[in-house]
Amino acid sequence: MRRRVEIVLRGVVLASLAVMLWLSLRAPSGAKGDIMDARAVGASELARWSRVPAAPERITVELNSLPSRIERAWLAALAGAGTIVTWRGDLTPVMTAVEPMVAPSGGAIVRVAAPDGSPVIVGDEIGALDSARIVRSGATFVVGARSEIVTVSANGSVATAVRRDSLLLRKILVIGAAGWESKFTAAALEEEGWKVDVVARVAPSVDVTTGGAATIDTSRYAAVVALDASAAAYAARVTAFVRTGGGLILEPSAAGTGAMAPLRVTGTDAIILEKRGTTPTVMARRFGAGRVIQIAYEDTWRSRMNGGDTAVAAHRRLWTDLVSDVAFAPRLPRANGNPRGRGMAADFAPLADLEASIGPRVTSNGSRVGGRTRSSSPLLLFAVLTFVLLGEIASRRFRGVS
């Protein structure tokens, strides 16, 4: 039996040697291939690698900045043709997304993801617009209405986003008693560019309207602002409006009515947007397909009248931000886009695209970061060969055969 085991072990040794010989014959000969600096990864170098009679066995690129989209696609094509394409370099991952801002003045919201502490610069076709240092892996910027192409740069890595959509903005309905709060809330929204209808209660069961509230739905209004208890008469219509996607802002006296109870922002589903100390002052929740914001402020008109030189702008910004957070604003895709952005390809996550094209970064010893080394098979075969050979020798020694 022992002799049979030795014969099997000897067969494994011979098979391992044959496999290692085969691997050595098909492996690249000595040279590691071209090692190029990132500044040399251009059209001429890529074209030269593509024109050689035999595809290069290996191309290792030292990167100190991200290749362009065309260069990444070309490297991926070389890898698809059989060349082992790897890269080294400490590149900063950056991702960006842009969406239109829900406001008559236009503009866009730019969201950025990058490592903590990274300095980020946001720009458009003309130049830099804003900058910040990343905290908690992300940052948000607001850019002007004319910015069609947005670039985000972080330590030399550049991501690009192109605005593709616009928004359909409908009117705002303000419901409240005839008085300063209704007047100046409507004025603040109109100053920002919103078209506003007002339902003002002038006496018990007597309302004066500037646009009518017989029909409250998303085909007519983007949001409803309920200022006080007079909104209770419209609670059923407002509830149906929010459930189908509309937005609602509740002041305390409106939220306190029994008719508005289903729409109140309370409980575990409430999201706190603002606090004064430990007291929540602005909270939000989903209701059906729509959104509800409940604020703790009453008589906001007083801050407009008594707050100093910037009070009017601050009051306008308060109501503009609240409405923008809840307003129903369906997107309208722009097939052609602005001529300045036409044909511009977005590059939302360039480092992720590079890794998807040719694989993750490799270390100095050839191991892929987050991947497997290419040299694992020869090492495994060598370990098996050594173990089996030692086993056969030990068996022969115990048997007394040299």
Short mmCIF file of N, CA and C in Angstrom, two decimals, residues 231-402:
data_model
loop_
_atom_site.label_atom_id
_atom_site.label_comp_id
_atom_site.label_asym_id
_atom_site.label_seq_id
_atom_site.Cartn_x
_atom_site.Cartn_y
_atom_site.Cartn_z
N ALA A 231 -57.75 76.91 7.30
CA ALA A 231 -57.44 75.87 6.31
C ALA A 231 -58.21 74.59 6.57
N ALA A 232 -58.82 74.44 7.75
CA ALA A 232 -59.53 73.20 8.07
C ALA A 232 -60.68 72.94 7.10
N ALA A 233 -61.29 73.99 6.59
CA ALA A 233 -62.41 73.81 5.66
C ALA A 233 -61.97 73.14 4.36
N TYR A 234 -60.70 73.16 4.07
CA TYR A 234 -60.18 72.58 2.83
C TYR A 234 -59.35 71.31 3.09
N ALA A 235 -59.46 70.78 4.31
CA ALA A 235 -58.60 69.68 4.73
C ALA A 235 -58.75 68.45 3.83
N ALA A 236 -59.97 68.10 3.46
CA ALA A 236 -60.18 66.91 2.64
C ALA A 236 -59.50 67.05 1.28
N ARG A 237 -59.67 68.24 0.67
CA ARG A 237 -59.06 68.47 -0.64
C ARG A 237 -57.52 68.54 -0.54
N VAL A 238 -57.03 69.15 0.55
CA VAL A 238 -55.58 69.24 0.73
C VAL A 238 -54.98 67.84 0.97
N THR A 239 -55.69 67.01 1.76
CA THR A 239 -55.20 65.65 2.02
C THR A 239 -55.08 64.86 0.72
N ALA A 240 -56.12 64.94 -0.12
CA ALA A 240 -56.07 64.23 -1.40
C ALA A 240 -54.96 64.78 -2.29
N PHE A 241 -54.74 66.08 -2.24
CA PHE A 241 -53.69 66.72 -3.02
C PHE A 241 -52.30 66.21 -2.63
N VAL A 242 -52.05 66.14 -1.32
CA VAL A 242 -50.74 65.68 -0.86
C VAL A 242 -50.56 64.20 -1.16
N ARG A 243 -51.61 63.42 -0.97
CA ARG A 243 -51.51 61.98 -1.20
C ARG A 243 -51.12 61.67 -2.64
N THR A 244 -51.50 62.52 -3.58
CA THR A 244 -51.19 62.28 -5.00
C THR A 244 -49.91 62.97 -5.46
N GLY A 245 -49.13 63.53 -4.51
CA GLY A 245 -47.83 64.08 -4.88
C GLY A 245 -47.60 65.53 -4.55
N GLY A 246 -48.62 66.26 -4.13
CA GLY A 246 -48.46 67.67 -3.83
C GLY A 246 -47.70 67.91 -2.54
N GLY A 247 -47.29 69.16 -2.34
CA GLY A 247 -46.56 69.54 -1.13
C GLY A 247 -47.41 70.38 -0.21
N LEU A 248 -47.13 70.31 1.09
CA LEU A 248 -47.89 71.06 2.08
C LEU A 248 -46.96 71.61 3.14
N ILE A 249 -47.20 72.88 3.54
CA ILE A 249 -46.50 73.51 4.65
C ILE A 249 -47.54 73.90 5.69
N LEU A 250 -47.33 73.45 6.92
CA LEU A 250 -48.27 73.70 8.01
C LEU A 250 -47.65 74.62 9.05
N GLU A 251 -48.33 75.72 9.35
CA GLU A 251 -47.97 76.52 10.53
C GLU A 251 -48.68 75.92 11.74
N PRO A 252 -48.26 76.26 12.96
CA PRO A 252 -48.78 75.58 14.16
C PRO A 252 -50.30 75.61 14.31
N SER A 253 -50.94 76.75 14.10
CA SER A 253 -52.39 76.81 14.32
C SER A 253 -53.15 76.00 13.28
N ALA A 254 -52.60 75.84 12.08
CA ALA A 254 -53.24 74.99 11.08
C ALA A 254 -53.05 73.52 11.44
N ALA A 255 -51.84 73.16 11.88
CA ALA A 255 -51.58 71.77 12.25
C ALA A 255 -52.39 71.34 13.47
N GLY A 256 -52.78 72.31 14.32
CA GLY A 256 -53.50 71.98 15.54
C GLY A 256 -54.96 71.66 15.34
N THR A 257 -55.52 71.90 14.18
CA THR A 257 -56.93 71.59 13.94
C THR A 257 -57.13 70.09 13.76
N GLY A 258 -58.31 69.62 14.19
CA GLY A 258 -58.60 68.20 14.07
C GLY A 258 -58.64 67.72 12.63
N ALA A 259 -59.09 68.56 11.74
CA ALA A 259 -59.21 68.16 10.34
C ALA A 259 -57.86 67.90 9.70
N MET A 260 -56.82 68.57 10.21
CA MET A 260 -55.48 68.40 9.65
C MET A 260 -54.66 67.34 10.38
N ALA A 261 -55.27 66.65 11.35
CA ALA A 261 -54.55 65.68 12.15
C ALA A 261 -53.83 64.62 11.32
N PRO A 262 -54.45 64.05 10.26
CA PRO A 262 -53.73 63.02 9.48
C PRO A 262 -52.46 63.54 8.82
N LEU A 263 -52.35 64.85 8.64
CA LEU A 263 -51.21 65.41 7.93
C LEU A 263 -50.11 65.92 8.86
N ARG A 264 -50.34 65.89 10.15
CA ARG A 264 -49.34 66.42 11.08
C ARG A 264 -48.04 65.64 10.99
N VAL A 265 -46.96 66.35 11.26
CA VAL A 265 -45.64 65.72 11.25
C VAL A 265 -45.27 65.36 12.67
N THR A 266 -45.51 64.11 13.03
CA THR A 266 -45.20 63.63 14.37
C THR A 266 -44.76 62.17 14.27
N GLY A 267 -44.28 61.65 15.37
CA GLY A 267 -43.97 60.23 15.43
C GLY A 267 -42.61 59.88 14.87
N THR A 268 -42.41 58.59 14.67
CA THR A 268 -41.10 58.08 14.26
C THR A 268 -40.76 58.38 12.82
N ASP A 269 -41.77 58.69 12.01
CA ASP A 269 -41.48 58.95 10.60
C ASP A 269 -41.10 60.39 10.33
N ALA A 270 -41.06 61.23 11.39
CA ALA A 270 -40.72 62.64 11.21
C ALA A 270 -39.21 62.80 11.03
N ILE A 271 -38.84 63.68 10.11
CA ILE A 271 -37.43 64.01 9.86
C ILE A 271 -37.20 65.44 10.32
N ILE A 272 -36.28 65.63 11.26
CA ILE A 272 -36.02 66.96 11.80
C ILE A 272 -35.07 67.70 10.86
N LEU A 273 -35.54 68.83 10.32
CA LEU A 273 -34.74 69.63 9.41
C LEU A 273 -34.04 70.80 10.10
N GLU A 274 -34.59 71.24 11.23
CA GLU A 274 -34.01 72.40 11.93
C GLU A 274 -34.35 72.31 13.40
N LYS A 275 -33.38 72.77 14.24
CA LYS A 275 -33.59 72.80 15.68
C LYS A 275 -33.18 74.15 16.24
N ARG A 276 -33.82 74.54 17.31
CA ARG A 276 -33.36 75.66 18.14
C ARG A 276 -33.01 75.07 19.50
N GLY A 277 -31.71 74.87 19.74
CA GLY A 277 -31.31 74.13 20.93
C GLY A 277 -31.68 72.68 20.74
N THR A 278 -32.51 72.16 21.64
CA THR A 278 -32.98 70.77 21.52
C THR A 278 -34.41 70.69 20.98
N THR A 279 -34.99 71.84 20.67
CA THR A 279 -36.39 71.88 20.22
C THR A 279 -36.47 71.87 18.70
N PRO A 280 -37.14 70.89 18.09
CA PRO A 280 -37.31 70.89 16.64
C PRO A 280 -38.19 72.07 16.21
N THR A 281 -37.76 72.78 15.19
CA THR A 281 -38.55 73.91 14.68
C THR A 281 -39.07 73.68 13.27
N VAL A 282 -38.43 72.79 12.52
CA VAL A 282 -38.90 72.44 11.18
C VAL A 282 -38.78 70.92 11.03
N MET A 283 -39.90 70.25 10.73
CA MET A 283 -39.91 68.81 10.57
C MET A 283 -40.64 68.44 9.29
N ALA A 284 -40.29 67.30 8.74
CA ALA A 284 -40.88 66.88 7.47
C ALA A 284 -41.25 65.40 7.53
N ARG A 285 -42.15 64.99 6.63
CA ARG A 285 -42.52 63.58 6.51
C ARG A 285 -43.11 63.33 5.14
N ARG A 286 -43.15 62.08 4.75
CA ARG A 286 -43.84 61.66 3.55
C ARG A 286 -45.30 61.38 3.89
N PHE A 287 -46.18 61.71 2.94
CA PHE A 287 -47.59 61.36 3.09
C PHE A 287 -48.07 60.94 1.71
N GLY A 288 -48.27 59.64 1.53
CA GLY A 288 -48.60 59.16 0.20
C GLY A 288 -47.43 59.44 -0.74
N ALA A 289 -47.74 60.07 -1.87
CA ALA A 289 -46.69 60.42 -2.83
C ALA A 289 -46.16 61.82 -2.59
N GLY A 290 -46.72 62.55 -1.63
CA GLY A 290 -46.31 63.94 -1.40
C GLY A 290 -45.48 64.12 -0.15
N ARG A 291 -45.19 65.38 0.15
CA ARG A 291 -44.37 65.74 1.31
C ARG A 291 -45.08 66.81 2.13
N VAL A 292 -44.85 66.72 3.45
CA VAL A 292 -45.41 67.70 4.38
C VAL A 292 -44.29 68.25 5.23
N ILE A 293 -44.25 69.58 5.38
CA ILE A 293 -43.33 70.23 6.32
C ILE A 293 -44.18 70.98 7.34
N GLN A 294 -43.85 70.78 8.60
CA GLN A 294 -44.53 71.49 9.69
C GLN A 294 -43.51 72.36 10.40
N ILE A 295 -43.83 73.63 10.57
CA ILE A 295 -42.91 74.57 11.21
C ILE A 295 -43.46 75.00 12.55
N ALA A 296 -42.57 75.40 13.44
CA ALA A 296 -42.98 75.85 14.76
C ALA A 296 -43.13 77.36 14.84
N TYR A 297 -42.91 78.05 13.72
CA TYR A 297 -42.96 79.51 13.71
C TYR A 297 -44.38 80.00 13.44
N GLU A 298 -44.81 81.01 14.18
CA GLU A 298 -46.06 81.72 13.91
C GLU A 298 -45.73 83.19 13.64
N ASP A 299 -46.60 83.82 12.87
CA ASP A 299 -46.44 85.26 12.58
C ASP A 299 -45.03 85.55 12.05
N THR A 300 -44.65 84.86 11.00
CA THR A 300 -43.31 85.08 10.43
C THR A 300 -43.17 86.48 9.85
N TRP A 301 -44.30 87.15 9.61
CA TRP A 301 -44.24 88.50 9.06
C TRP A 301 -43.53 89.46 10.00
N ARG A 302 -43.55 89.16 11.32
CA ARG A 302 -42.90 90.06 12.28
C ARG A 302 -41.39 90.13 12.03
N SER A 303 -40.78 88.99 11.66
CA SER A 303 -39.34 89.02 11.39
C SER A 303 -39.04 89.85 10.14
N ARG A 304 -39.98 89.89 9.22
CA ARG A 304 -39.81 90.70 8.01
C ARG A 304 -39.86 92.19 8.33
N MET A 305 -40.74 92.56 9.26
CA MET A 305 -40.94 93.98 9.57
C MET A 305 -39.96 94.51 10.60
N ASN A 306 -39.46 93.63 11.47
CA ASN A 306 -38.66 94.11 12.61
C ASN A 306 -37.24 93.58 12.62
N GLY A 307 -36.78 92.98 11.53
CA GLY A 307 -35.49 92.30 11.57
C GLY A 307 -34.32 93.05 11.01
N GLY A 308 -34.45 94.29 10.65
CA GLY A 308 -33.31 95.05 10.13
C GLY A 308 -33.23 95.05 8.62
N ASP A 309 -32.06 95.45 8.11
CA ASP A 309 -31.90 95.66 6.66
C ASP A 309 -32.04 94.37 5.85
N THR A 310 -31.65 93.25 6.43
CA THR A 310 -31.71 91.99 5.68
C THR A 310 -32.97 91.18 5.98
N ALA A 311 -33.90 91.77 6.70
CA ALA A 311 -35.07 91.01 7.15
C ALA A 311 -35.96 90.58 5.99
N VAL A 312 -36.15 91.44 5.02
CA VAL A 312 -37.02 91.09 3.89
C VAL A 312 -36.44 89.92 3.11
N ALA A 313 -35.14 89.98 2.84
CA ALA A 313 -34.50 88.90 2.10
C ALA A 313 -34.53 87.60 2.90
N ALA A 314 -34.33 87.68 4.22
CA ALA A 314 -34.35 86.48 5.04
C ALA A 314 -35.75 85.86 5.08
N HIS A 315 -36.77 86.70 5.17
CA HIS A 315 -38.15 86.19 5.16
C HIS A 315 -38.47 85.54 3.82
N ARG A 316 -38.02 86.16 2.76
CA ARG A 316 -38.25 85.59 1.42
C ARG A 316 -37.51 84.26 1.27
N ARG A 317 -36.29 84.19 1.79
CA ARG A 317 -35.51 82.95 1.69
C ARG A 317 -36.15 81.84 2.52
N LEU A 318 -36.70 82.18 3.70
CA LEU A 318 -37.37 81.18 4.53
C LEU A 318 -38.48 80.48 3.77
N TRP A 319 -39.38 81.27 3.18
CA TRP A 319 -40.53 80.66 2.51
C TRP A 319 -40.14 80.02 1.17
N THR A 320 -39.14 80.56 0.52
CA THR A 320 -38.68 79.95 -0.73
C THR A 320 -38.08 78.58 -0.47
N ASP A 321 -37.26 78.47 0.58
CA ASP A 321 -36.64 77.18 0.89
C ASP A 321 -37.69 76.16 1.32
N LEU A 322 -38.67 76.58 2.10
CA LEU A 322 -39.71 75.65 2.54
C LEU A 322 -40.51 75.12 1.35
N VAL A 323 -40.91 76.01 0.48
CA VAL A 323 -41.70 75.59 -0.69
C VAL A 323 -40.87 74.70 -1.61
N SER A 324 -39.60 75.05 -1.81
CA SER A 324 -38.75 74.25 -2.69
C SER A 324 -38.58 72.82 -2.18
N ASP A 325 -38.62 72.64 -0.86
CA ASP A 325 -38.44 71.31 -0.28
C ASP A 325 -39.65 70.41 -0.48
N VAL A 326 -40.84 70.96 -0.69
CA VAL A 326 -42.03 70.10 -0.78
C VAL A 326 -42.74 70.18 -2.13
N ALA A 327 -42.44 71.17 -2.94
CA ALA A 327 -43.24 71.44 -4.14
C ALA A 327 -43.24 70.26 -5.11
N PHE A 328 -44.39 70.00 -5.70
CA PHE A 328 -44.51 69.02 -6.78
C PHE A 328 -44.01 69.70 -8.05
N ALA A 329 -42.95 69.13 -8.64
CA ALA A 329 -42.31 69.76 -9.80
C ALA A 329 -41.87 68.67 -10.77
N PRO A 330 -42.76 68.20 -11.66
CA PRO A 330 -42.38 67.14 -12.60
C PRO A 330 -41.26 67.60 -13.53
N ARG A 331 -40.40 66.66 -13.87
CA ARG A 331 -39.26 66.98 -14.73
C ARG A 331 -39.64 66.90 -16.19
N LEU A 332 -39.04 67.80 -16.96
CA LEU A 332 -39.23 67.83 -18.40
C LEU A 332 -37.88 67.60 -19.07
N PRO A 333 -37.65 66.39 -19.61
CA PRO A 333 -36.35 66.14 -20.26
C PRO A 333 -36.14 67.07 -21.44
N ARG A 334 -34.92 67.58 -21.52
CA ARG A 334 -34.55 68.46 -22.64
C ARG A 334 -33.77 67.64 -23.65
N ALA A 335 -34.46 67.24 -24.72
CA ALA A 335 -33.84 66.35 -25.70
C ALA A 335 -32.59 66.96 -26.32
N ASN A 336 -32.67 68.23 -26.67
CA ASN A 336 -31.53 68.89 -27.31
C ASN A 336 -30.62 69.58 -26.30
N GLY A 337 -31.20 69.98 -25.19
CA GLY A 337 -30.39 70.68 -24.20
C GLY A 337 -29.98 72.06 -24.69
N ASN A 338 -29.26 72.75 -23.83
CA ASN A 338 -28.72 74.05 -24.19
C ASN A 338 -27.58 73.86 -25.20
N PRO A 339 -27.46 74.72 -26.21
CA PRO A 339 -26.38 74.56 -27.18
C PRO A 339 -25.00 74.45 -26.55
N ARG A 340 -24.80 75.11 -25.43
CA ARG A 340 -23.48 75.05 -24.78
C ARG A 340 -23.19 73.66 -24.22
N GLY A 341 -24.25 72.92 -23.85
CA GLY A 341 -24.04 71.59 -23.29
C GLY A 341 -24.33 70.47 -24.26
N ARG A 342 -24.74 70.79 -25.49
CA ARG A 342 -25.12 69.77 -26.44
C ARG A 342 -23.91 68.93 -26.83
N GLY A 343 -24.09 67.62 -26.79
CA GLY A 343 -23.02 66.71 -27.16
C GLY A 343 -21.99 66.49 -26.07
N MET A 344 -22.15 67.14 -24.94
CA MET A 344 -21.20 66.98 -23.84
C MET A 344 -21.53 65.71 -23.06
N ALA A 345 -20.60 64.82 -22.94
CA ALA A 345 -20.82 63.56 -22.24
C ALA A 345 -20.50 63.74 -20.76
N ALA A 346 -21.41 63.32 -19.91
CA ALA A 346 -21.18 63.40 -18.48
C ALA A 346 -20.15 62.36 -18.06
N ASP A 347 -19.41 62.68 -17.02
CA ASP A 347 -18.39 61.79 -16.47
C ASP A 347 -18.56 61.82 -14.96
N PHE A 348 -19.63 61.17 -14.47
CA PHE A 348 -20.05 61.33 -13.08
C PHE A 348 -19.03 60.77 -12.08
N ALA A 349 -18.43 59.62 -12.41
CA ALA A 349 -17.52 58.96 -11.47
C ALA A 349 -16.33 58.41 -12.25
N PRO A 350 -15.33 59.25 -12.57
CA PRO A 350 -14.25 58.82 -13.46
C PRO A 350 -13.39 57.69 -12.90
N LEU A 351 -13.09 57.70 -11.60
CA LEU A 351 -12.26 56.63 -11.05
C LEU A 351 -13.00 55.30 -11.06
N ALA A 352 -14.28 55.32 -10.74
CA ALA A 352 -15.07 54.09 -10.80
C ALA A 352 -15.13 53.56 -12.23
N ASP A 353 -15.21 54.46 -13.21
CA ASP A 353 -15.22 54.04 -14.61
C ASP A 353 -13.88 53.43 -15.02
N LEU A 354 -12.78 54.01 -14.51
CA LEU A 354 -11.45 53.46 -14.80
C LEU A 354 -11.33 52.04 -14.26
N GLU A 355 -11.76 51.83 -13.03
CA GLU A 355 -11.67 50.50 -12.44
C GLU A 355 -12.59 49.51 -13.14
N ALA A 356 -13.75 49.97 -13.59
CA ALA A 356 -14.64 49.09 -14.34
C ALA A 356 -14.05 48.73 -15.69
N SER A 357 -13.22 49.60 -16.25
CA SER A 357 -12.65 49.38 -17.59
C SER A 357 -11.46 48.44 -17.56
N ILE A 358 -10.49 48.69 -16.64
CA ILE A 358 -9.25 47.90 -16.67
C ILE A 358 -8.89 47.31 -15.32
N GLY A 359 -9.76 47.43 -14.33
CA GLY A 359 -9.50 46.81 -13.04
C GLY A 359 -9.00 47.79 -12.00
N PRO A 360 -8.95 47.36 -10.75
CA PRO A 360 -8.50 48.23 -9.66
C PRO A 360 -7.01 48.49 -9.70
N ARG A 361 -6.58 49.43 -8.90
CA ARG A 361 -5.17 49.81 -8.80
C ARG A 361 -4.33 48.63 -8.32
N VAL A 362 -3.10 48.55 -8.80
CA VAL A 362 -2.18 47.51 -8.34
C VAL A 362 -1.13 48.15 -7.44
N THR A 363 -0.58 47.34 -6.53
CA THR A 363 0.48 47.80 -5.65
C THR A 363 1.83 47.57 -6.32
N SER A 364 2.89 47.94 -5.63
CA SER A 364 4.23 47.81 -6.21
C SER A 364 4.64 46.36 -6.45
N ASN A 365 4.02 45.40 -5.69
CA ASN A 365 4.37 44.00 -5.89
C ASN A 365 3.47 43.29 -6.89
N GLY A 366 2.61 44.04 -7.56
CA GLY A 366 1.77 43.47 -8.60
C GLY A 366 0.40 43.03 -8.13
N SER A 367 0.07 43.17 -6.84
CA SER A 367 -1.24 42.78 -6.35
C SER A 367 -2.25 43.86 -6.66
N ARG A 368 -3.44 43.44 -7.05
CA ARG A 368 -4.52 44.40 -7.28
C ARG A 368 -5.15 44.79 -5.95
N VAL A 369 -5.37 46.09 -5.76
CA VAL A 369 -6.02 46.56 -4.55
C VAL A 369 -7.48 46.15 -4.61
N GLY A 370 -7.89 45.33 -3.67
CA GLY A 370 -9.26 44.84 -3.68
C GLY A 370 -9.45 43.69 -4.64
N GLY A 371 -8.39 43.19 -5.28
CA GLY A 371 -8.51 42.10 -6.23
C GLY A 371 -7.57 40.97 -5.87
N ARG A 372 -7.37 40.05 -6.81
CA ARG A 372 -6.50 38.90 -6.59
C ARG A 372 -5.22 39.07 -7.41
N THR A 373 -4.12 38.53 -6.91
CA THR A 373 -2.86 38.62 -7.62
C THR A 373 -2.83 37.66 -8.78
N ARG A 374 -2.10 38.02 -9.81
CA ARG A 374 -1.99 37.15 -10.97
C ARG A 374 -1.01 35.99 -10.73
N SER A 375 -0.16 36.11 -9.68
CA SER A 375 0.87 35.11 -9.45
C SER A 375 0.44 34.04 -8.44
N SER A 376 -0.83 33.97 -8.08
CA SER A 376 -1.27 33.02 -7.06
C SER A 376 -1.18 31.58 -7.55
N SER A 377 -1.43 31.31 -8.84
CA SER A 377 -1.42 29.93 -9.35
C SER A 377 -0.04 29.30 -9.27
N PRO A 378 1.05 29.94 -9.76
CA PRO A 378 2.38 29.33 -9.61
C PRO A 378 2.77 29.10 -8.17
N LEU A 379 2.44 30.01 -7.28
CA LEU A 379 2.78 29.83 -5.87
C LEU A 379 2.04 28.63 -5.28
N LEU A 380 0.78 28.47 -5.64
CA LEU A 380 0.00 27.35 -5.14
C LEU A 380 0.58 26.02 -5.66
N LEU A 381 0.93 25.99 -6.95
CA LEU A 381 1.52 24.78 -7.51
C LEU A 381 2.85 24.44 -6.83
N PHE A 382 3.65 25.46 -6.56
CA PHE A 382 4.93 25.23 -5.89
C PHE A 382 4.72 24.65 -4.49
N ALA A 383 3.72 25.15 -3.78
CA ALA A 383 3.43 24.64 -2.44
C ALA A 383 2.97 23.18 -2.50
N VAL A 384 2.11 22.87 -3.46
CA VAL A 384 1.65 21.49 -3.61
C VAL A 384 2.81 20.58 -3.96
N LEU A 385 3.65 21.03 -4.90
CA LEU A 385 4.80 20.23 -5.31
C LEU A 385 5.72 19.94 -4.13
N THR A 386 6.02 20.95 -3.33
CA THR A 386 6.90 20.77 -2.17
C THR A 386 6.31 19.81 -1.16
N PHE A 387 5.03 19.96 -0.87
CA PHE A 387 4.37 19.11 0.12
C PHE A 387 4.35 17.65 -0.34
N VAL A 388 4.00 17.42 -1.61
CA VAL A 388 3.93 16.05 -2.13
C VAL A 388 5.33 15.41 -2.18
N LEU A 389 6.32 16.17 -2.61
CA LEU A 389 7.68 15.64 -2.68
C LEU A 389 8.20 15.27 -1.31
N LEU A 390 7.96 16.12 -0.32
CA LEU A 390 8.37 15.79 1.05
C LEU A 390 7.63 14.57 1.57
N GLY A 391 6.36 14.43 1.20
CA GLY A 391 5.59 13.26 1.61
C GLY A 391 6.16 11.98 1.05
N GLU A 392 6.55 12.00 -0.24
CA GLU A 392 7.12 10.79 -0.85
C GLU A 392 8.46 10.44 -0.19
N ILE A 393 9.31 11.44 0.03
CA ILE A 393 10.62 11.19 0.65
C ILE A 393 10.44 10.61 2.06
N ALA A 394 9.51 11.19 2.81
CA ALA A 394 9.27 10.69 4.17
C ALA A 394 8.79 9.25 4.15
N SER A 395 7.90 8.94 3.21
CA SER A 395 7.38 7.57 3.12
C SER A 395 8.51 6.58 2.80
N ARG A 396 9.38 6.95 1.88
CA ARG A 396 10.49 6.07 1.51
C ARG A 396 11.46 5.89 2.69
N ARG A 397 11.71 6.94 3.44
CA ARG A 397 12.62 6.86 4.58
C ARG A 397 12.06 5.91 5.65
N PHE A 398 10.74 6.06 5.93
CA PHE A 398 10.13 5.20 6.93
C PHE A 398 10.14 3.73 6.49
N ARG A 399 10.17 3.52 5.19
CA ARG A 399 10.20 2.17 4.64
C ARG A 399 11.62 1.61 4.59
N GLY A 400 12.57 2.51 4.82
CA GLY A 400 13.96 2.08 4.82
C GLY A 400 14.59 2.08 3.46
N VAL A 401 13.98 2.81 2.50
CA VAL A 401 14.51 2.88 1.13
C VAL A 401 15.08 4.27 0.93
N SER A 402 16.33 4.37 0.40
CA SER A 402 16.96 5.66 0.19
C SER A 402 16.47 6.29 -1.09
#
